[in-house]
Amino acid sequence: MPSSKFRAGVTVVGVPLTAITNSTYTDPRQRQLFKNIIYLGALCALLDMDPKLIEQLIGEQLQGQGKAIVLERPRAASGPRLGAAESQMPDRPPRQENEKVGDRIFIEGNSAAALGAVYGGATVCAWYPITPSSSLADAFASHCRKLRHDPETGKAKYAIVQGEDELASIGIVIGASWNGARAFTATSGPASR
């Protein structure tokens, strides 16, 4: 199986995503924005996934913030190039749809980390808004709204503080821990220049 490359001129299992994107979209901005959608359309075709289900999941994630993403077009655009790629893929089990997940929990990584922080006793989160830390702080806030409110008074028993930068965030965490709180930060400094 050929290796997948994730650089300029991206190819996934022999599918030239950049070429497909350029032939599918004429607007330069769309070409830049929708390369991931071409990738997703190709994966839907390669893995025999229902594009309507993926479109629904994207719609839930975007929560009406963007136009509907139609995967049929990218799937159709990448279709002719997928035949050769599929022949190079190892045999895969047939897709089975199942609404029941049993005792399995499906959770995104930052949400799991935030829930772990709540159950680990964290009451203070200091952070600076930068990817990927924003979703961890948002998830911590969401879990705290459900689990860290005094049932009698309704008062919050947690603090989430946005620092002015990464260093301020860790300073807040150190200060909170010196005062007895379990605290964490979701950010680190950017690479040195």
Backbone as a ProteinNet text record, in pm:
[ID]
protein_1_A
[PRIMARY]
MPSSKFRAGVTVVGVPLTAITNSTYTDPRQRQLFKNIIYLGALCALLDMDPKLIEQLIGEQLQGQGKAIVLERPRAASGPRLGAAESQMPDRPPRQENEKVGDRIFIEGNSAAALGAVYGGATVCAWYPITPSSSLADAFASHCRKLRHDPETGKAKYAIVQGEDELASIGIVIGASWNGARAFTATSGPASR
[TERTIARY]
84.8	0	88.7	65.2	149.9	129.9	233.6	222.9	136.6	70.8	-10.2	77	61.8	138.5	43	82.4	0.4	84.4	107.9	182.6	118.1	184.4	134.6	125.9	18.7	-1.6	-39.8	-134.2	-170	-221.6	-177.4	-225.8	-261.7	-377.2	-417.3	-442.7	-364.7	-374.3	-392.2	-306.1	-308.7	-414.9	-488.1	-590.8	-532.3	-513.2	-452.5	-552.3	-556.3	-657.1	-645	-522.8	-504.8	-557.6	-527	-574.4	-726.7	-784.6	-930.9	-993.1	-935.6	-987.7	-980.7	-868.1	-851.2	-946.5	-978.6	-1070.8	-1216.6	-1244.2	-1381.5	-1423	-1330	-1361.2	-1274.7	-1334.5	-1259.7	-1213.4	-1288.6	-1253.6	-1133.8	-1026.7	-907.9	-939.5	-1030.8	-1067.4	-1135.3	-1226.3	-1292.8	-1191.8	-1096.2	-993.4	-918.8	-891.2	-819.3	-907.1	-1032.9	-1121.5	-1174.1	-1195.3	-1265.6	-1175.7	-1044.6	-957.1	-989.2	-1019.6	-1057.3	-1189	-1280.3	-1407.6	-1384.7	-1293.1	-1256.9	-1198.4	-1112.9	-1053.4	-1163.3	-1258.5	-1367.9	-1454.5	-1481.2	-1557.2	-1486.5	-1353.9	-1276.2	-1281.3	-1268.4	-1277.4	-1414.3	-1519.8	-1654.9	-1664.7	-1607.4	-1612.6	-1524.8	-1403.8	-1312.2	-1364.9	-1429.8	-1477.7	-1625.4	-1687.8	-1828.3	-1917.9	-1892.5	-1971.2	-2085.2	-2192.5	-2307.2	-2278.6	-2265.6	-2234	-2341.1	-2466.2	-2573.4	-2552.2	-2503.9	-2475.8	-2360.7	-2255.4	-2141.2	-2185.5	-2269.4	-2320.5	-2399.4	-2479.2	-2555.4	-2461.7	-2356.5	-2261.5	-2188.1	-2150.1	-2085.5	-2181.6	-2307.9	-2408.5	-2425.1	-2422.6	-2431.7	-2309.2	-2192.6	-2068.6	-2067.4	-2110.3	-2109.6	-2226.9	-2329.9	-2447.8	-2502	-2519.5	-2579.4	-2488.9	-2359	-2267.3	-2222	-2243.5	-2196.7	-2298.9	-2271.7	-2360	-2351.3	-2457.1	-2456.4	-2343.4	-2273.4	-2164.9	-2223.8	-2217.6	-2270.3	-2153.4	-2152.9	-2040.6	-2054.4	-2171.6	-2186.9	-2095.1	-2081.4	-1996.7	-1850	-1790.9	-1652.6	-1637.7	-1738	-1733.2	-1735.1	-1823.3	-1831	-1703.9	-1650.6	-1530.3	-1411.3	-1405.3	-1292	-1317	-1441.8	-1478.3	-1391.8	-1370.2	-1289.7	-1148.3	-1094.9	-957.8	-950.5	-1067.8	-1069.1	-1055.2	-1088.7	-1080.4	-941.4	-840.2	-702.4	-662	-705.3	-668.6	-732.5	-860.3	-928.2	-861.2	-809.5	-745.4	-615.8	-558.1	-433.8	-459.3	-584.2	-615.9	-630.5	-595.1	-615.7	-764.8	-798.6	-938.9	-990.9	-1111.2	-1170.6	-1303.5	-1341.5	-1468.7	-1584.3	-1696.1	-1811.1	-1859.6	-1910.4	-1960.7	-2088.8	-2100.3	-2220	-2273.1	-2396.1	-2457.9	-2516.1	-2498.9	-2546.6	-2577.8	-2702.4	-2743.2	-2705.7	-2681.5	-2652.4	-2501.6	-2448.5	-2304.6	-2271.7	-2374.9	-2350.5	-2287.3	-2183.3	-2119.1	-2001	-1986.7	-1877.7	-1917.4	-1818.2	-1840	-1759.7	-1825.7	-1757.7	-1744.3	-1619.9	-1596.3	-1472.9	-1473.7	-1360.7	-1252.8	-1127.1	-1013.7	-1010.6	-1032.6	-1028.3	-1144.1	-1258.3	-1371	-1339.6	-1273.6	-1233.5	-1131.7	-1036.1	-936.3	-1003.3	-1100.1	-1171.1	-1252.1	-1318.1	-1394.7	-1301.4	-1185.2	-1084.7	-1039.2	-1024.6	-984.8	-1092.8	-1219.7	-1329.8	-1328.4	-1322.5	-1324.6	-1193.8	-1086.7	-960.2	-955.9	-1060.7	-1070.4	-1032.8	-1005.1	-968.3	-1085.8	-1054.4	-1156.7	-1118.5	-994.5	-947.8	-884	-927.8	-867.3	-826.9	-699.6	-651.6	-596.9	-631.3	-591.7	-582.9	-518.4	-510.3	-570.9	-660.7	-732.7	-643.2	-607.3	-527.9	-562.9	-563.6	-594	-481	-505.9	-634.1	-687.9	-631.2	-670.1	-809.9	-859.4	-991	-1099.3	-1096.2	-1200.8	-1188.3	-1067.3	-1051.4	-1112.9	-1084.7	-1141.9	-1293.9	-1344.3	-1489.3	-1553.5	-1489.1	-1542.9	-1539.7	-1430.9	-1422.3	-1536.1	-1561.5	-1670.6	-1804.8	-1825	-1950.5	-1971.2	-1866.8	-1877.3	-1896.6	-1827.5	-1841.4	-1981.3	-2042.9	-2180.4	-2275.7	-2247.9	-2333.7	-2296.2	-2165.5	-2117.7	-2059.7	-2033.4	-1963.8	-2046.4	-2173.3	-2257.5	-2315.7	-2316.6	-2375.9	-2525.7	-2577.7	-2719.6	-2814.1	-2772.2	-2860.3	-2859.8	-2740.9	-2730.5	-2721.9	-2681.5	-2664.4	-2535.1	-2451.6	-2325.7	-2223.4	-2142.2	-2035.7	-1925.7	-1874.9	-1763.9	-1640.2	-1618	-1503.9	-1474.9	-1355.6	-1318.9	-1247.6	-1285.1	-1218.2	-1172.2	-1040.8	-982.2	-902.9	-931.9	-854.4	-739.2	-617.4	-499.8	-469.7	-387.1	-351.9	-254.1	-185.3	-97.4	-70.6	11.9	38.8	109.4	201.4	273.5	180.4	88.8	-7.9	-94.3	-129.9	-213.4	-144.1	-18	52.3	74.3	91.9	102.8	-24.5	-139.2	-268.5	-279.9	-238	-244.4	-154.8	-33.5	58	-0.1	-52	-112.3	-232.2	-316.7	-433.3	-390.3	-287.8	-242	-178.1	-108.1	-50.8	-161.1	-280	-392.1	-482.7	-436.3	-507.8	-600.4	-611.1	-699.9	-624.4	-696.3	-638.7	-662.9	-554.4	-564.6	-483.5	-522.1	-448	-460	-369.9	-379.2	-389.2	-454.4	-473.7	-381.4	-291.4	-206.6	-59	20.7	165.8	216.2	337.9	393.5	420.9	415.7	448.4	598.5	635.3	775.1	860.6	984.8	1078.3	1103.1	1126.5	1151.1	1296
-118.2	0	123.5	221.1	339.8	423.8	496.3	579.8	701.2	750.4	871.1	991	1099.7	1220.8	1330.8	1408.7	1521.3	1647.7	1693.1	1814.7	1881.1	1981.6	2044	1935.9	1934.9	1830.1	1700.2	1708.3	1596.3	1478.3	1358.9	1235.5	1140.6	1080.7	981.9	851.8	752	621.2	634.3	709.7	722.7	816.3	890.1	983.1	1123.3	1187.4	1321.5	1430	1458.4	1550.5	1691.1	1740.3	1875.2	1883	1784.5	1783.5	1774.9	1693.2	1681.5	1812.4	1873.7	2001.1	2107.1	2115.2	2215.9	2193.6	2068.6	2043.3	2056	2047.3	2055.9	2200.3	2280.2	2418.7	2514	2621.7	2720.4	2837.9	2870.3	2982.2	2945	3028.5	2995.6	2977.2	3056.7	3044.2	2909.3	2870.4	2740.8	2627	2641.4	2537.5	2519.2	2629.7	2623.3	2563.3	2608	2566.5	2423.8	2380.7	2254.2	2135	2151	2035.4	1927.6	1968.9	1871	1802.2	1874.9	1813.8	1711.6	1742.7	1643.6	1521.1	1542.6	1432.9	1350.5	1417.4	1348.5	1273	1335	1266.8	1142.3	1152.4	1036.3	926.3	963.4	863	797.3	876	818.9	712.6	744.2	648.5	527.1	549.1	438	345.3	403.8	324.7	289.9	322.5	291.7	350.8	478	546.8	622.9	641.8	715.5	865.5	934.1	1077.4	1160.4	1115.8	1191.2	1191.3	1079.5	1073	1165.9	1166.6	1255	1400.6	1430.9	1567.8	1609.1	1517.9	1546.3	1574	1492.4	1511.9	1644.8	1682.8	1812.5	1924.7	1910.2	2010.7	2029.1	1917.8	1926.4	1996.1	1966.9	2027.6	2178.1	2219.3	2361.5	2436.4	2366.8	2425	2545.5	2528.9	2632.4	2750.3	2739.6	2851	2861.4	2759.9	2761.5	2699	2705.8	2644.1	2492.8	2425.3	2279.1	2225.9	2127.8	2064.8	1944.7	1945.8	1835.7	1748.5	1625.2	1536.8	1461.1	1459.4	1385.5	1440.4	1572.4	1632.2	1592.9	1610.3	1564.9	1414.7	1339.6	1194.3	1158.2	1225	1197.8	1244.1	1359.6	1412.6	1320.4	1260.2	1173.2	1029.8	999.1	862.8	797.3	860.8	795.4	762.4	841.1	818.3	717	680.5	591.1	444.6	410	269.9	212.9	284.7	238.1	237.7	338.9	345.6	231	200.5	92.3	-42	-59.9	-187.4	-206.1	-96.6	-105	-115.2	-99.9	-106.1	-250.6	-279.1	-415	-445.1	-573.9	-611.4	-553.3	-503.2	-445.9	-514.4	-522.7	-588.2	-505.4	-569.5	-492.4	-396.2	-284.4	-183	-233.4	-214.6	-253.3	-131.8	-95.7	15.2	-38.5	38.5	-4	118.3	132	245.1	224.6	99	68	56.8	130	125.1	43.5	-10.2	-92.8	-12.2	-69.5	0	84.1	103.6	186.8	334	416.7	560.5	623.4	704.4	776.9	921.1	966.2	1100.8	1158.3	1284.6	1355.2	1373.5	1372.4	1371.4	1485.5	1609.1	1722	1717.8	1666.5	1652.4	1546.5	1438.3	1334.3	1389.5	1468.8	1528.8	1624	1701.6	1794.6	1719.7	1612.2	1533	1469	1424	1370.6	1475.2	1599.7	1707.9	1732.5	1728.9	1748.3	1637.4	1512.3	1399.8	1387.2	1447.7	1451	1559.3	1639.2	1739	1879.5	1903	2038.5	2133.7	2251	2353.9	2483.4	2491	2611.9	2572.2	2637.8	2622.7	2761.5	2779.3	2905.6	2872.9	2951.9	2919.3	3043.8	3029.8	3134.6	3076.5	3148.4	3089.7	3066.6	2944.4	2903.2	2756.6	2718	2579.6	2491	2376.5	2309.9	2329.5	2422.7	2434.9	2491.2	2567.7	2629.7	2525.5	2414.7	2314.4	2242.7	2230.6	2168.9	2258.8	2388.2	2481.7	2488.7	2487.8	2488.2	2362.2	2247.8	2121.5	2121.1	2172.9	2181.1	2267.5	2380.8	2469.2	2397.4	2323.2	2250.6	2144.8	2067.4	1964.5	2029	2139.3	2207.4	2262.7	2314.2	2366.4	2256.1	2132.7	2021	1963.6	1963.3	1887.1	1970	2098.1	2178.4	2297.7	2281.2	2386.7	2337.8	2426	2391.9	2372.1	2253.6	2227.4	2319	2366.7	2451.2	2596.1	2650.7	2792.2	2815.4	2713.5	2729.1	2798.5	2829.5	2898.6	2803.2	2858.2	2780.6	2751.9	2628.6	2590.5	2564.1	2651.2	2640	2778.5	2792.5	2918.2	2885.1	2956.3	2943.8	3083.4	3099.1	3230.9	3230.9	3328	3343.9	3438.8	3387.7	3470.7	3556.5	3658.2	3746	3679.5	3575.9	3495.8	3363.5	3278.5	3147.4	3157.2	3251.9	3268.3	3314.6	3403.9	3448	3330.7	3243.9	3127.9	3036.1	3005.5	2917.3	2987.9	3119.6	3195.5	3184.6	3192	3178.3	3038.8	2937.9	2799.8	2781.6	2835.1	2823.9	2895.7	3015.7	3090.7	3017.6	2960.3	2886.9	2763.9	2693.8	2573.5	2610	2723.4	2768.3	2798.4	2830.2	2860.3	2739.4	2621.3	2498.6	2445.1	2511.9	2463.1	2367.1	2269.1	2187.9	2265.5	2295.1	2382.9	2326.6	2365.9	2324.4	2430.5	2423.3	2507.8	2419.1	2469.8	2393.4	2443.3	2536.6	2594	2581.1	2590.3	2598.3	2707.4	2752.6	2860.1	2813.7	2905.6	2869.1	2840.1	2776.1	2739.4	2866.1	2852.6	2966.5	3008.5	3134.3	3183.9	3180.9
0	0	0	-90	-93	31.2	67.6	186.9	157.7	260.8	248.8	281.8	206.3	231.7	273	369.8	414.7	403.8	283.6	254.5	133.4	80.1	-42.8	-149.3	-225.4	-324	-254.2	-161.3	-75.5	-156.4	-120.1	-179.4	-66.9	-72.4	25.8	-47.5	-17.9	-79.5	-230.8	-292.7	-437.8	-493	-408.3	-454.9	-451.1	-567.7	-570.7	-529	-400.5	-348.3	-406	-421.2	-475.8	-618.6	-700.4	-839.3	-845.2	-759.8	-756.2	-710.6	-607.2	-557	-665.9	-736	-840.7	-957.4	-987.9	-1099	-1056.2	-926.3	-876.6	-847.9	-794.4	-756.5	-836.9	-884.1	-961.9	-876.6	-773.5	-687.4	-599.5	-596.4	-515.5	-366.8	-314.3	-172.4	-146.8	-238.1	-223.8	-234.5	-323.5	-336.1	-204.9	-138.9	-11.8	98.1	104.4	212.3	198	73.6	54	24.6	39.2	19.3	122	244.9	347.5	314.2	248.3	210	98.5	5.7	-96.9	-28.6	68.7	145.8	212.3	274.1	340.6	240.6	125.4	20.3	-29.5	-44.6	-87.4	18	144.8	251.3	255.2	233.7	230.2	121.5	4.9	-104.7	-75.8	-25.9	1.3	110.8	211	324.3	314.3	199.8	175	282.6	316.5	418.3	351.7	424.1	373.8	382.7	267.6	273.7	343.3	340.4	407.9	559.6	613.6	756.5	792.3	710	735.3	725.2	625.2	610.1	734.4	789.1	910.8	1027.5	1041.7	1150.7	1138.5	1014.8	992.9	1028.2	989.3	1021.4	1170.8	1245.2	1391.1	1448.9	1392.9	1442.8	1416.1	1295.3	1259.4	1320.4	1361.3	1425.4	1349.1	1218.5	1137	1107.8	1135.9	1113.7	968.1	890	752	660.8	531.8	434.1	448.6	403.6	408.2	320.8	370.5	297.4	224.7	93.5	14.5	-27.8	21.8	-4.8	-135.9	-196.8	-322	-430.8	-436.7	-540.5	-524.6	-404.6	-388.8	-408.4	-365	-379.9	-527.7	-603.6	-747.3	-818.1	-774.4	-838.5	-817.1	-699.2	-671.2	-716.1	-751.8	-789.7	-895.2	-1011.2	-1114.8	-1069.2	-975.8	-930.8	-816.9	-763.2	-648.5	-686.2	-809	-851.1	-830.1	-876.7	-860.9	-714.3	-639.8	-498.1	-420.3	-451.5	-380.6	-406.7	-528.2	-559.2	-480.9	-432.3	-355.5	-205.7	-165	-22.4	21.8	147.1	197.3	207.1	210.1	226.1	356.5	350.2	470	497.1	623.4	654.2	600.5	572.4	523.6	631.2	585.3	678.4	742.8	872.6	945.4	1019.3	989.2	1061.4	1191.1	1296.7	1426.6	1509.6	1547.5	1630.5	1776.5	1814.9	1954.5	1972.7	2066.1	2091.8	2215.8	2281.2	2398.8	2510.3	2570.8	2682.2	2637.2	2506.3	2455	2461.9	2488	2493	2380.8	2299.3	2193.7	2238.9	2251.6	2303.6	2235.5	2210.4	2149.1	2255.8	2216.9	2308.7	2408.8	2363.4	2456.9	2556	2512.3	2604.5	2710.1	2668.6	2764.2	2864.1	2815.3	2904.6	3003.7	2955.4	3043.6	3148.1	3107.6	3203.6	3306	3260.3	3352.3	3451.9	3406.3	3497	3602.3	3561.4	3656.6	3761	3714.4	3808.9	3885.3	3834.4	3906.1	4012.1	4021.4	4126.3	4085.4	3957	3913.7	3931.3	3986.4	4003.1	3932.2	3883.2	3814.1	3681.1	3576.6	3444.3	3397	3369.6	3313	3175.6	3078	2941.4	2856.1	2745.3	2644.4	2517	2451	2337	2214.9	2196.8	2081.9	2054.9	1929.3	1894.5	1942.1	2001.9	2026.5	2167.1	2242	2382.6	2402.6	2308.8	2327.3	2350.5	2275	2291.7	2426	2480.2	2611.8	2719	2712.8	2810.5	2796.2	2672.7	2650.7	2707.4	2684.7	2737.6	2890.2	2949.1	3095.4	3148.9	3083.2	3125	3116.1	3007.8	2988.8	3096.8	3124.5	3228.9	3366.5	3391.5	3520.9	3539.9	3432.9	3445.1	3491.3	3452.5	3492.4	3628.6	3660.5	3775.8	3890.9	3869.6	3971.8	4018.6	4033.1	4089.5	4220.9	4319.5	4448.8	4427.4	4461.9	4435	4513.9	4630.3	4710.9	4665.1	4640.8	4604.7	4454.6	4380.1	4235.3	4197.4	4297.4	4270.1	4209.7	4120.9	4057.4	4158.1	4155.2	4242	4156.6	4061.8	3970.8	3913	3854.8	3789.3	3658.9	3556.2	3426.9	3389	3376.2	3355.2	3225	3139.9	3017.5	3045.9	3035.7	3058	2936.7	2957.2	2844.9	2749.2	2796.4	2711.8	2783.8	2723.5	2781.2	2916.8	2930.9	3057.4	3169.2	3137.7	3238	3282.3	3189	3221.7	3320.8	3297.7	3390.6	3524.2	3521.7	3646.4	3728.9	3663.6	3732.5	3793.9	3718.1	3766.2	3890.3	3883.5	3998.4	4120.3	4100.2	4210.8	4270.2	4184.3	4233.9	4312.9	4263	4334.9	4469.1	4475.6	4603.1	4705	4654.6	4743	4765.2	4726.7	4758.7	4651.5	4538.8	4432.8	4341.3	4288.6	4181.2	4053.4	3984.8	3868.5	3753.1	3632.5	3513.6	3406	3310.7	3193	3070.5	2970	2847.3	2737.1	2769.6	2665.6	2701.6	2599.1	2617.6	2525.3	2548.3	2465.9	2325.3	2228.7	2090.7	2077.7	1969	1945.8	1938.9	1980.1	1976	1832.6	1814.8	1678.9	1645.7
[MASK]
+++++++++++++++++++++++++++++++++++++++++++++++++++++++++++++++++++++++++++++++++++++++++++++++++++++++++++++++++++++++++++++++++++++++++++++++++++++++++++++++++++++++++++++++++++++++++++++++++

